[in-house]
Coordinates of C-alpha atoms and ligand atoms in Angstrom, one line a residue:
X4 CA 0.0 -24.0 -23.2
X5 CA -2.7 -21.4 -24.4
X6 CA -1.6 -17.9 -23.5
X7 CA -2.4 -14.5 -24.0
X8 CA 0.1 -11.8 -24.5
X9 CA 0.3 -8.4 -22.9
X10 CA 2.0 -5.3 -24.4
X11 CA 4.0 -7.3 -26.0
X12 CA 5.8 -8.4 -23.9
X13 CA 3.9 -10.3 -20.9
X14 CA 2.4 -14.0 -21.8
X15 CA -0.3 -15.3 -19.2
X16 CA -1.6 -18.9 -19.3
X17 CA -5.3 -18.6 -20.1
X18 CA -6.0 -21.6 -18.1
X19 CA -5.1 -18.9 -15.1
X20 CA -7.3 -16.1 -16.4
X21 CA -9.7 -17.3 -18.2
X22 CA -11.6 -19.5 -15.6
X23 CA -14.8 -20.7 -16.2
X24 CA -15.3 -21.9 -12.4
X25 CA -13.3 -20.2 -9.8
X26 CA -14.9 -21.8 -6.8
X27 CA -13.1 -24.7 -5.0
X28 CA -15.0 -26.6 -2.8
X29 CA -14.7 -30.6 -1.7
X30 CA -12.0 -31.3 -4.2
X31 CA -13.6 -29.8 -7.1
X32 CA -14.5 -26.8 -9.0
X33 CA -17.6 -25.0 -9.2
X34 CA -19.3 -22.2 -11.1
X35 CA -19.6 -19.4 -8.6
X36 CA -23.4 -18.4 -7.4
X37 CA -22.5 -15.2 -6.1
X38 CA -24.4 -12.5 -7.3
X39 CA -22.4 -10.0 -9.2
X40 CA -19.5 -10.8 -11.5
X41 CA -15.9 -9.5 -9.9
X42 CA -13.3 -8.0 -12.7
X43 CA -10.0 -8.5 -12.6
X44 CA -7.3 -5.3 -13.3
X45 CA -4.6 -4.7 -15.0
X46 CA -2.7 -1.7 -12.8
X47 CA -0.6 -0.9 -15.5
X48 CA -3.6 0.2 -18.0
X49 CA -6.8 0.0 -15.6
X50 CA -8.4 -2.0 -17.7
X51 CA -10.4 -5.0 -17.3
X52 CA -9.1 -8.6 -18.6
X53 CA -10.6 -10.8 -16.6
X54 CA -14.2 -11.5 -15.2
X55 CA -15.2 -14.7 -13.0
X56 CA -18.1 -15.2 -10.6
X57 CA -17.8 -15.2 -7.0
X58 CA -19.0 -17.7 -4.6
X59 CA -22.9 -17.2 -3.0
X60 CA -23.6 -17.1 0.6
X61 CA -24.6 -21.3 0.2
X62 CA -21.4 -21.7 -1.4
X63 CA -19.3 -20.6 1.6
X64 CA -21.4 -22.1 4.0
X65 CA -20.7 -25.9 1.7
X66 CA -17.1 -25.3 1.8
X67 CA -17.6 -25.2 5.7
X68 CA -18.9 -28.3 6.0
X69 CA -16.4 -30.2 3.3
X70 CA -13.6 -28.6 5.6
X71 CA -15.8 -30.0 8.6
X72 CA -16.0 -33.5 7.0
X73 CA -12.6 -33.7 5.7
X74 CA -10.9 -32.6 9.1
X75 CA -12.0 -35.5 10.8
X76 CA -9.5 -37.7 8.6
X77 CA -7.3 -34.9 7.9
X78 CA -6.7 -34.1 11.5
X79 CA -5.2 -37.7 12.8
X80 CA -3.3 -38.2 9.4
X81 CA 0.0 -39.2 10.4
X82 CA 2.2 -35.7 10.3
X83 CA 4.8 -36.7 8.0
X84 CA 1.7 -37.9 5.4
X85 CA 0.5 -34.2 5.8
X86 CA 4.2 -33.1 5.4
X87 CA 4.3 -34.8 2.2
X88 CA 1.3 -32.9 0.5
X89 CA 3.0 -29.7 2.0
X90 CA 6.3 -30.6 -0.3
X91 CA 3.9 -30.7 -3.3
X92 CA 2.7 -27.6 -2.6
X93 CA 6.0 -26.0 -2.6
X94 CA 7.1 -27.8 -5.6
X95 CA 3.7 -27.1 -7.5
X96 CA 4.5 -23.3 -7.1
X97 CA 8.4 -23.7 -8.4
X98 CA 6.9 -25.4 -11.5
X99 CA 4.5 -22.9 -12.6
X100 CA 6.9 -20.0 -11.5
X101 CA 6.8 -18.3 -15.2
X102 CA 3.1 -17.9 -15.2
X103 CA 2.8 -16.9 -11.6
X104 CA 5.3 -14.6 -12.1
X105 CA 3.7 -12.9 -15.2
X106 CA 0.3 -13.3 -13.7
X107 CA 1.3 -11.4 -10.6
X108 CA 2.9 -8.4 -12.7
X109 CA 0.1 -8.1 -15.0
X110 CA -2.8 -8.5 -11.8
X111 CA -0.9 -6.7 -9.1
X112 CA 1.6 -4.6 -11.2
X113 CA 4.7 -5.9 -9.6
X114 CA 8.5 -5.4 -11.3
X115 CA 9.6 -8.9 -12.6
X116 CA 12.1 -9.2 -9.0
X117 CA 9.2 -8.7 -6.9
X118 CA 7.1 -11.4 -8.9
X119 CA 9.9 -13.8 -8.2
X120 CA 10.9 -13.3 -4.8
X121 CA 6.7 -13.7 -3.8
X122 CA 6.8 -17.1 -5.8
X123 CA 10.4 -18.0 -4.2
X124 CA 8.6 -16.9 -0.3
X125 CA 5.8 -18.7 -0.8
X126 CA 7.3 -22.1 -1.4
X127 CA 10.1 -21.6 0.7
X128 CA 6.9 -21.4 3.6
X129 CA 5.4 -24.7 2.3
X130 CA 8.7 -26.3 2.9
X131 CA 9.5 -24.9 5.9
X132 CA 6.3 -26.4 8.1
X133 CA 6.7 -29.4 5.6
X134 CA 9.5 -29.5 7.9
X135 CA 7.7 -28.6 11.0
X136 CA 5.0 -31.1 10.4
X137 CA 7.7 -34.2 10.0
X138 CA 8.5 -33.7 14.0
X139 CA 4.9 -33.3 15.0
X140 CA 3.8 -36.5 15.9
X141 CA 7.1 -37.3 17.5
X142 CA 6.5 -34.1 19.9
X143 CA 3.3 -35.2 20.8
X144 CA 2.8 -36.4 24.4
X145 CA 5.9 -34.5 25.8
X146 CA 5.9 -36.0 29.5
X147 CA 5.6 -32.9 32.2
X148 CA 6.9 -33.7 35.6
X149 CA 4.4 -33.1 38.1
X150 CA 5.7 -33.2 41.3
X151 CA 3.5 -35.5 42.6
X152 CA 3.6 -38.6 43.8
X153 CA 1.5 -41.8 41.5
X154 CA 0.4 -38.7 38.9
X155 CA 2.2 -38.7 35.5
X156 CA 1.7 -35.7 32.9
X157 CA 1.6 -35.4 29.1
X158 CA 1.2 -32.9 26.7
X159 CA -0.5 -32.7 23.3
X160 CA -0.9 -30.4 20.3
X161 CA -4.1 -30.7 18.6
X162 CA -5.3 -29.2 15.6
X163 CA -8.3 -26.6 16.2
X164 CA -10.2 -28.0 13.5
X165 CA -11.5 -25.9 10.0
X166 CA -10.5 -22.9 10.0
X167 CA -11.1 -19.6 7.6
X168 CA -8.3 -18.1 6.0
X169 CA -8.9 -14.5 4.6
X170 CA -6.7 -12.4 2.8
X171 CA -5.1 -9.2 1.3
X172 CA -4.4 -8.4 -2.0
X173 CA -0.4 -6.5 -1.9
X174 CA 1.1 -10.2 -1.7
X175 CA -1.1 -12.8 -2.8
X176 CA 0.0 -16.5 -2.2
X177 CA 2.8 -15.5 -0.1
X178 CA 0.5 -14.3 2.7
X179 CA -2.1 -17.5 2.0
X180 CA 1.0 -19.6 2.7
X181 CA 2.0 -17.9 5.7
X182 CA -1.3 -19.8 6.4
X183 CA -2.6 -22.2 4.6
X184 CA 1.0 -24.1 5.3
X185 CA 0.8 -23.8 9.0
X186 CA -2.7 -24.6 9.3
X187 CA -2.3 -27.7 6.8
X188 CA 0.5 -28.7 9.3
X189 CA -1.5 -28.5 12.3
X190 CA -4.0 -30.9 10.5
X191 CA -6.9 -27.9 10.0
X192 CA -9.0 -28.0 7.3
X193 CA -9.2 -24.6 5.8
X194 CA -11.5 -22.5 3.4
X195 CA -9.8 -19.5 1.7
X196 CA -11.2 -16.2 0.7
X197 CA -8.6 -14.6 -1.3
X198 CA -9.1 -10.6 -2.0
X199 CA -11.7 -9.4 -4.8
X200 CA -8.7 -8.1 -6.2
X201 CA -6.0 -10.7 -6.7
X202 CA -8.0 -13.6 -7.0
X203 CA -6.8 -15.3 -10.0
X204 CA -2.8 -16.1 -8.3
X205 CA -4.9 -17.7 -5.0
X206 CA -6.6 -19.7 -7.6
X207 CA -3.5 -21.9 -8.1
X208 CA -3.6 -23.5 -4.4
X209 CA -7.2 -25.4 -5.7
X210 CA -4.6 -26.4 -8.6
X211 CA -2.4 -27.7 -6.7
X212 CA -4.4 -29.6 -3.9
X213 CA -6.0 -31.5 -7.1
X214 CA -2.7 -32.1 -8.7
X215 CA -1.1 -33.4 -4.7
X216 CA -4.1 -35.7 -4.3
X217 CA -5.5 -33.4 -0.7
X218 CA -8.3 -35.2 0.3
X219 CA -11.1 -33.7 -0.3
X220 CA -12.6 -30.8 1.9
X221 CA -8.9 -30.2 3.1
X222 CA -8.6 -26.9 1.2
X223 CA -11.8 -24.9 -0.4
X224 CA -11.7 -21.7 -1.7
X225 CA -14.2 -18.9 -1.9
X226 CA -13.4 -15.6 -3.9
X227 CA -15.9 -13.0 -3.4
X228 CA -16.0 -8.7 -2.9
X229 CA -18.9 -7.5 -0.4
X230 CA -20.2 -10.3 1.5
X231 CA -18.4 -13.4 1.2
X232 CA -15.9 -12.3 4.3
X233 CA -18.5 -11.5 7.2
X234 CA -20.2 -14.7 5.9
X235 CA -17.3 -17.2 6.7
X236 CA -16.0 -15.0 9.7
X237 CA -20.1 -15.4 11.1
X238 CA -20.1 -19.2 10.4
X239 CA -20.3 -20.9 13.5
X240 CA -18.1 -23.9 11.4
X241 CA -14.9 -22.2 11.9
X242 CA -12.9 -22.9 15.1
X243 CA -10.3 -20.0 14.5
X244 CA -10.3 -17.1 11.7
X245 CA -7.2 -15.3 10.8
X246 CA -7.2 -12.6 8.5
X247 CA -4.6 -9.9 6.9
X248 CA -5.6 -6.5 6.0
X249 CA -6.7 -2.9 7.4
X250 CA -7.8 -2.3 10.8
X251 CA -11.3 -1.8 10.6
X252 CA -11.8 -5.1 8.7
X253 CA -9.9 -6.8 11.2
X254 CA -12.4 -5.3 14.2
X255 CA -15.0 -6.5 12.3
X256 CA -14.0 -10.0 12.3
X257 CA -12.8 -10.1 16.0
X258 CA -16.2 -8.9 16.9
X259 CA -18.1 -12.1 14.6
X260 CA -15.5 -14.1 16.0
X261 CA -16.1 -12.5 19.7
X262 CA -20.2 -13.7 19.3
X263 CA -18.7 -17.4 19.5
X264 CA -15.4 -16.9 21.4
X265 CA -13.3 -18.6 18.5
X266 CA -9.7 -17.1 18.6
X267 CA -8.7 -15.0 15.7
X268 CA -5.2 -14.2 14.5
X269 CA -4.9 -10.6 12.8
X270 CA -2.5 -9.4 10.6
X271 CA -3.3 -5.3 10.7
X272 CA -1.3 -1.9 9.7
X273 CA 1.5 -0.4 10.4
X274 CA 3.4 3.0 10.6
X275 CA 6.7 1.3 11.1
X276 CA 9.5 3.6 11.9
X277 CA 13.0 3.8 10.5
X278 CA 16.2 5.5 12.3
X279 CA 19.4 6.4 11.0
X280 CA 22.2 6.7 13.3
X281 CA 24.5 9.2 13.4
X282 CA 27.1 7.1 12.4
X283 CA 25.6 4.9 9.5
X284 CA 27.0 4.3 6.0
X285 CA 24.8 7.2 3.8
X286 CA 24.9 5.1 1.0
X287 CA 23.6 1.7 2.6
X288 CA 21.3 3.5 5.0
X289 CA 19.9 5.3 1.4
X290 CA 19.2 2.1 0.0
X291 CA 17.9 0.3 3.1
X292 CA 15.2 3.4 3.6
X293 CA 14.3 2.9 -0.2
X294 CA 13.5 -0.6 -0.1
X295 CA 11.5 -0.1 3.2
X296 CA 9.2 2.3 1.5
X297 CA 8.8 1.9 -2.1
X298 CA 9.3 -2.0 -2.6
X299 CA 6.0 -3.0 -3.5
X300 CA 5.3 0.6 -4.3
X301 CA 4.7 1.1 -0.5
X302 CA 1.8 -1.7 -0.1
X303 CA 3.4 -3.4 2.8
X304 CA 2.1 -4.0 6.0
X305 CA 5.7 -3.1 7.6
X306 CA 6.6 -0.4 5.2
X307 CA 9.0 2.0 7.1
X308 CA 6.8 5.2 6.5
X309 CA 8.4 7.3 9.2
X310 CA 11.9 7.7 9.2
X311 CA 14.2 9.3 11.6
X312 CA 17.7 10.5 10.7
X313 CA 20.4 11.9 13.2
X314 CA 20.8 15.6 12.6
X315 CA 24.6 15.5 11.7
X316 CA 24.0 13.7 9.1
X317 CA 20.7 14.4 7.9
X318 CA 21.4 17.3 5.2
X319 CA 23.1 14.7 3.1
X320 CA 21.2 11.8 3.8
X321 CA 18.1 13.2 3.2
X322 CA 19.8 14.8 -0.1
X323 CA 20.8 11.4 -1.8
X324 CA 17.5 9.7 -0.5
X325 CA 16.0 12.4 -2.3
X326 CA 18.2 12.2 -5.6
X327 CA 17.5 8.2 -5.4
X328 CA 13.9 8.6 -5.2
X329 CA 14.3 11.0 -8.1
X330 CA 16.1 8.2 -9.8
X331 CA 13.9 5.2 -9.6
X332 CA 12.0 4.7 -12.6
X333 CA 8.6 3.7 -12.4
X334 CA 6.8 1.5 -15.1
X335 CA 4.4 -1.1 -15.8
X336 CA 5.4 -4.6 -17.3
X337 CA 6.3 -3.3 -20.5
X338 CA 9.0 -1.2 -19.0
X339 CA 11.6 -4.0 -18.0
X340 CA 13.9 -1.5 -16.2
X341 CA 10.9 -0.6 -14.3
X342 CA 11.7 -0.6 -10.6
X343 CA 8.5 0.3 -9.0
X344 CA 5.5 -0.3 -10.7
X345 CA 1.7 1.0 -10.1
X346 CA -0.5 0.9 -6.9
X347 CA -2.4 -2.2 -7.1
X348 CA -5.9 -1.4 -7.0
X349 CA -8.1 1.7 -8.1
X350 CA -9.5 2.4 -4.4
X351 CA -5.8 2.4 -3.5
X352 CA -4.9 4.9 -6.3
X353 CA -7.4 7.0 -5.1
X354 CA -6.4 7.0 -1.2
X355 CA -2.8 7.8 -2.0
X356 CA -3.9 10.6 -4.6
X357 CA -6.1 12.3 -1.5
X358 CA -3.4 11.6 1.0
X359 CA -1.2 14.3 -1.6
X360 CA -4.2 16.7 -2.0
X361 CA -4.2 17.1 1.7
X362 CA -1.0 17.6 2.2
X363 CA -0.4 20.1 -0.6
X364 CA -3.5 21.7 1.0
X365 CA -2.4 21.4 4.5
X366 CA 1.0 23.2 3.4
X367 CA 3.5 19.9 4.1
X368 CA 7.0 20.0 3.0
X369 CA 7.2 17.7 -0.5
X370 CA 10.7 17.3 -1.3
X371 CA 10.1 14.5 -4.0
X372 CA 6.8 13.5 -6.0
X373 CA 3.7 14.1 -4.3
X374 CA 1.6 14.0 -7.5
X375 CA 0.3 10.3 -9.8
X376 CA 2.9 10.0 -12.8
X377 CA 1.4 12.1 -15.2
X378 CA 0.5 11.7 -18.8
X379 CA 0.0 7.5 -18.7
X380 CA -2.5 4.9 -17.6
X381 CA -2.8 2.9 -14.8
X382 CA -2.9 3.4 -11.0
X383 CA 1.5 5.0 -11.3
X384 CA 2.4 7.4 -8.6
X385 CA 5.2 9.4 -7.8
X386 CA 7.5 8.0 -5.3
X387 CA 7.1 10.8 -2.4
X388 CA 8.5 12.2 0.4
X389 CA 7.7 14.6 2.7
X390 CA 9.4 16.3 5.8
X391 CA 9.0 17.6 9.2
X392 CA 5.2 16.8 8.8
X393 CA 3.5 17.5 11.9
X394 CA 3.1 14.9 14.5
X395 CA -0.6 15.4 14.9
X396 CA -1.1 14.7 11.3
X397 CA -2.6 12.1 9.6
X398 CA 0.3 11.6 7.0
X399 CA 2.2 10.9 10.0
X400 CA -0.3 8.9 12.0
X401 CA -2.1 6.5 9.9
X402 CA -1.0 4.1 7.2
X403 CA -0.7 5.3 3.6
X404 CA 0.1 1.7 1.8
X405 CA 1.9 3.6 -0.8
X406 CA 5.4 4.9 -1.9
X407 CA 5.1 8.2 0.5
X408 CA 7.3 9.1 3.2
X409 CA 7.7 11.3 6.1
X410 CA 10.6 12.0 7.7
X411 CA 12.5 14.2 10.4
X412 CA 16.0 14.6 12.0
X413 CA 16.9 14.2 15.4
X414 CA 19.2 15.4 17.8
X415 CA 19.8 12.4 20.5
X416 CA 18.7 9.0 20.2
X417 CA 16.8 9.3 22.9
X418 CA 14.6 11.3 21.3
X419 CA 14.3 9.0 18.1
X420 CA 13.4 6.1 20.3
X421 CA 10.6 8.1 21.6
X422 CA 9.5 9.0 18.4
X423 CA 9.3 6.1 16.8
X424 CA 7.8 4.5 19.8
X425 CA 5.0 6.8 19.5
X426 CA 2.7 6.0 17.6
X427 CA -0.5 3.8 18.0
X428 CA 1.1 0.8 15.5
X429 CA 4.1 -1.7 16.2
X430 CA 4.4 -4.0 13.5
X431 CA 8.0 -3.3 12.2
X432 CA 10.6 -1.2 12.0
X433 CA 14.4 -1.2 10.8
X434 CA 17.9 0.4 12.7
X435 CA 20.8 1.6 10.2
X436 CA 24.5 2.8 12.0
X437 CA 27.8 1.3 11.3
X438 CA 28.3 0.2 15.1
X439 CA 26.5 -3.2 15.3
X440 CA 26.0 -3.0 18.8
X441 CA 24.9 -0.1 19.4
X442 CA 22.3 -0.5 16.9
X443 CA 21.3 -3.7 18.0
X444 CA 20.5 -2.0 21.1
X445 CA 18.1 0.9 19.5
X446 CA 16.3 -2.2 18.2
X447 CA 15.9 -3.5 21.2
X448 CA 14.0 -0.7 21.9
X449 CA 11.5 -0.3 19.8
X450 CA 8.5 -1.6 20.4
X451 CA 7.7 -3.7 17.7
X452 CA 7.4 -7.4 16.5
X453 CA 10.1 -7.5 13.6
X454 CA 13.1 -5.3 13.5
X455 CA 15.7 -5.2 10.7
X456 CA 19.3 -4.3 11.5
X457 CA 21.7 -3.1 8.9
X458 CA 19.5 -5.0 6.2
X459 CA 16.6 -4.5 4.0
X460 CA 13.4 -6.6 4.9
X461 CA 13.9 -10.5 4.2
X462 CA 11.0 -12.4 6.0
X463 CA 12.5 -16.2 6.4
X464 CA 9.6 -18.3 7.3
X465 CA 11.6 -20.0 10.2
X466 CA 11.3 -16.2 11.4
X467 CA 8.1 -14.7 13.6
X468 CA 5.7 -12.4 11.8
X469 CA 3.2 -9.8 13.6
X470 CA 2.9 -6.8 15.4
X471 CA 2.5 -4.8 19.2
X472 CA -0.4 -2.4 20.0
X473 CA -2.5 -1.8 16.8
X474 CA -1.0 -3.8 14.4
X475 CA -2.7 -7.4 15.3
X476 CA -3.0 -10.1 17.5
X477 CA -0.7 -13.4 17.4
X478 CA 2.1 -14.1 15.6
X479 CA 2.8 -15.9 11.9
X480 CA 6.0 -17.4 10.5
X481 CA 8.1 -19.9 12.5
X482 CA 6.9 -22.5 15.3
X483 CA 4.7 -19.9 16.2
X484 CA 2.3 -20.0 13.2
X485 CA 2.1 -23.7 13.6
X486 CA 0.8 -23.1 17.5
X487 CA -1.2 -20.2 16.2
X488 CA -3.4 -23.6 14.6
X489 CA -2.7 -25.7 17.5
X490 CA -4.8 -26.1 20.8
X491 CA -2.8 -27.9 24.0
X492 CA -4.4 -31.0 25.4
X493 CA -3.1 -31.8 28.9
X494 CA -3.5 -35.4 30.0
X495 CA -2.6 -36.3 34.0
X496 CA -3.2 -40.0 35.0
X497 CA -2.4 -42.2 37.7
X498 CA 1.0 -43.5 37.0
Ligands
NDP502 P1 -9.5 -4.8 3.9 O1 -8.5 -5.0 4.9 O2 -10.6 -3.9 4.3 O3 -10.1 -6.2 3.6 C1 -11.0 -6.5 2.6 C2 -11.2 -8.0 2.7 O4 -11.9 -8.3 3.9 C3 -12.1 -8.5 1.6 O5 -11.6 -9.8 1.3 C4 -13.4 -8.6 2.3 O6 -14.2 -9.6 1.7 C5 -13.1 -9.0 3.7 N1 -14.1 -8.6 4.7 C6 -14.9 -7.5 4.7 N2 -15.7 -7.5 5.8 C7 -15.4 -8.6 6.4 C8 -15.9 -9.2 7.7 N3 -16.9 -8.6 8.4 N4 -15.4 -10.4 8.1 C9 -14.4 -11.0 7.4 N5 -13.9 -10.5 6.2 C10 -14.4 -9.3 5.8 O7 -8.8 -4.4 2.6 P2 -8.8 -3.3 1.5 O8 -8.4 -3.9 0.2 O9 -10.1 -2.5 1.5 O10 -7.6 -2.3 2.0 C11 -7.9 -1.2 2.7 C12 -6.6 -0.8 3.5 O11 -6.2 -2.0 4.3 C13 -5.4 -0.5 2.7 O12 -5.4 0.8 2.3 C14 -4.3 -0.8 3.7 O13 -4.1 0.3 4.5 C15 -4.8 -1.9 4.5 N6 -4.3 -3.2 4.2 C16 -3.4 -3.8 5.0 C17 -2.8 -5.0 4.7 C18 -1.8 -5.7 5.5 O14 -0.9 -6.3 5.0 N7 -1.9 -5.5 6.8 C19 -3.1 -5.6 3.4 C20 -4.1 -5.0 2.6 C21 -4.6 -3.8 3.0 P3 -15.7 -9.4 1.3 O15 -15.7 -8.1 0.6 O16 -16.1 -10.5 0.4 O17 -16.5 -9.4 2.5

């Protein structure tokens, strides 16, 4: 294998990076038409070491049609058949772990743990509806008592047909298999559109189709920046879009996908909240709020950004939070005690630098960070926490995506619940007190679609994924991705 070495220290397979045709349509590759060549970053140093060519507006509307064609075989392949590609998958990714980890820290600036664990998730999902997909057929035509006399009832899951697949950039091929698995399982066809950004890891799922023997036309993939999204969420191929990112992206494709009534899945923000109880282990509930807002450097979707602590214990949680955040040390690659690396992207860098100008400017409490790591290269920030930030403020209101906190004590849980329950998100949130119960039943509470007691976030792909009120429509992860794919078909007949 032909690689090329990083600081010293980081060796990525050219045949990863250095791509001569990064568009995969009908089974093969192709030179992209698209107009202007798309750079890929190295977050650690902002530099450029990659370039490739994006796909043109004919390109995507091609991969429609192959995913058209293909899904009329694809779709009535026995399930278990479809189950077996899904195992390849999974076992493609565990074989080229090394590279995808190094790719993913040199492209998206992750610590070497995080690398792993998006590698480990996003074969673990192929698996999973692997398994999912073995039952199908045997579930199909579940008989449905009527009540009627001579009239016998059946029902059947159906795949929706192609469907477009576009996504973010702060956990590339974990949140393609959330999915691209479920999808495959259904029996869609799909066409990808990985982010402008993190292209290059998505790249590897053309690899593997090719390497599983998909039929051709199951899975295309078009990378693009600027125009490549509105054209697949406008083509009038797709029988259902789902897409992960920001809020005003996602209103942009329910609307195309409003034009033709085709049902959209959508995977938005968050402004999750987090609350200590007043009875919680400091040290564990220290840890837990780490993890929920600097894991990733803060680019999560369910990053607990607001966090709420009980006022008798809030002087010295806040202090060891404080001291921990203090503590973590932040690096690129060549640091390998590095434990939270850069922000991924340079818009990103600059957002999360504004979101500290405004609040130095506006006069909000910094009791750690606040300010990019000074002195280096790369996208590196300071992992930050503010407190008591007004309720009306943004900092408090809309999502960051970066290490930055804001947090405020309470004096009855009562008045946490409230808190965190307002707010206009509801994607996640997490509960930390030492009585099991009772902090079961704060959870239940809250008005969001995944809640963590007692435990840092672990997303099992048996487990449901997506959020109340802003934070999307539908739900990934577990049976309920695989329906998200599915249409019923109801058959009565005279018995
Ligand atoms: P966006 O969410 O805005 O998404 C950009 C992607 O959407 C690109 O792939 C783009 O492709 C595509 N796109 C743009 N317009 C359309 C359209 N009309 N129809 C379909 N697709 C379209 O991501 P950003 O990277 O700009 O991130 C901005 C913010 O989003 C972050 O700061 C963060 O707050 C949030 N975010 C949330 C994530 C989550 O997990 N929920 C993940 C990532 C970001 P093209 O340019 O080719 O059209």
């Amino acid at each position: 294998m032909t690689t090329r070495t990083f600081a010293a220290t980081l060796d990525v397979s050219t045949a990863m990076i250095d791509r001569d045709a990064c568009v995969f349509i009908d089974g093969s590759w192709r030179k992209g038409e698209g107009a202007a060549a798309i750079s890929a970053v190295d977050p650690s140093t902002g530099e450029a070491f990659a370039q490739f060519k994006p796909a043109s507006a004919a390109q995507v509307n091609e991969a429609a049609e192959a995913a058209t064609r293909a899904f009329a075989s694809w779709g009535k392949m026995g399930s278990a058949k479809r189950a077996g590609y899904l195992r390849a998958f999974a076992e493609g990714l565990r074989a080229r772990k090394a590279e995808l980890v190094h790719l993913q820290m040199l492209n998206n600036g992750k610590p070497r743990f995080e690398a792993e664990i998006d590698v480990d998730d996003a074969a673990a999902t192929f698996d999973y509806y692997a398994g999912l997909a073995d039952q199908l057929d045997a579930d199909q035509g579940r008989p449905v008592d009527l009540g009627m006399d001579g009239l016998a009832g059946a029902t059947y899951a159906e795949p929706l047909g192609p469907v477009a697949l576009i996504v973010a950039w702060n956990f590339p091929m974990v949140t393609t298999a959330w999915k691209l698995a479920p999808a495959l399982a259904a029996g869609c066809t799909a066409v990808l559109k990985p982010s402008e950004f993190t292209t290059l890891a998505e790249l590897v799922y053309g690899d593997l189709a090719l390497e599983a023997g998909l039929p051709a036309g199951v899975l295309n993939i078009v990378p693009g920046a600027g125009d490549v999204g509105a054209a697949l969420s406008e083509n009038r191929r797709f029988r259902k879009i789902s897409f992960t990112g920001s809020n005003a992206t996602g209103a942009r494709v329910m609307t195309a996908a409003a034009a033709r009534a085709v049902p959209v899945s959508l995977e938005l923000g968050g402004k999750s909240p987090l609350i200590v109880l007043e009875d919680a282990n400091i040290a564990e509930a220290v840890d837990i709020a780490a993890a929920g807002i600097f894991f990733n450097c803060g680019q999560m979707c369910s990053a607990t950004s607001r966090l709420f602590v009980a006022d008798k214990i809030a002087d010295d949680f806040i202090a060891a939070l404080v001291e921990k955040a203090g503590r973590l040390t932040v690096g690129g690659y060549d640091n390998p005690d590095a434990e939270m690396g850069p922000l991924t992207t340079a818009p990103q860098f600059a957002k999360v630098k504004s979101v500290f100008a405004q609040a130095q400017a506006d006069g909000i409490e910094c009791l750690t960070g606040g300010k990019a790591v000074e002195g280096g290269r790369g996208y590196f920030v300071e992992p930050t926490i503010y407190r008591n930030v007004p309720q009306d403020h943004a900092i408090w209101q809309e999502e960051i995506f970066g290490p930055v906190l804001a947090l405020r004590s309470y004096a009855t849980v009562e008045e946490a619940i409230s808190l965190a329950n307002d707010t206009s998100f509801g994607l996640a949130a997490t509960v930390v007190g030492t009585d099991r119960q009772a902090a079961a039943a704060v959870a239940r509470r809250i008005e969001a679609g995944h809640i963590w007691v007692n435990t840092i976030q672990v997303i099992p792909p048996n487990t449901a994924w997506g959020g109340f009120k802003r934070s999307g429509i539908g739900r990934e992860l577990g049976p309920w991705g695989l329906s998200a794919y599915q249409g019923i078909k109801h058959i009565t007949q005279a018995a």
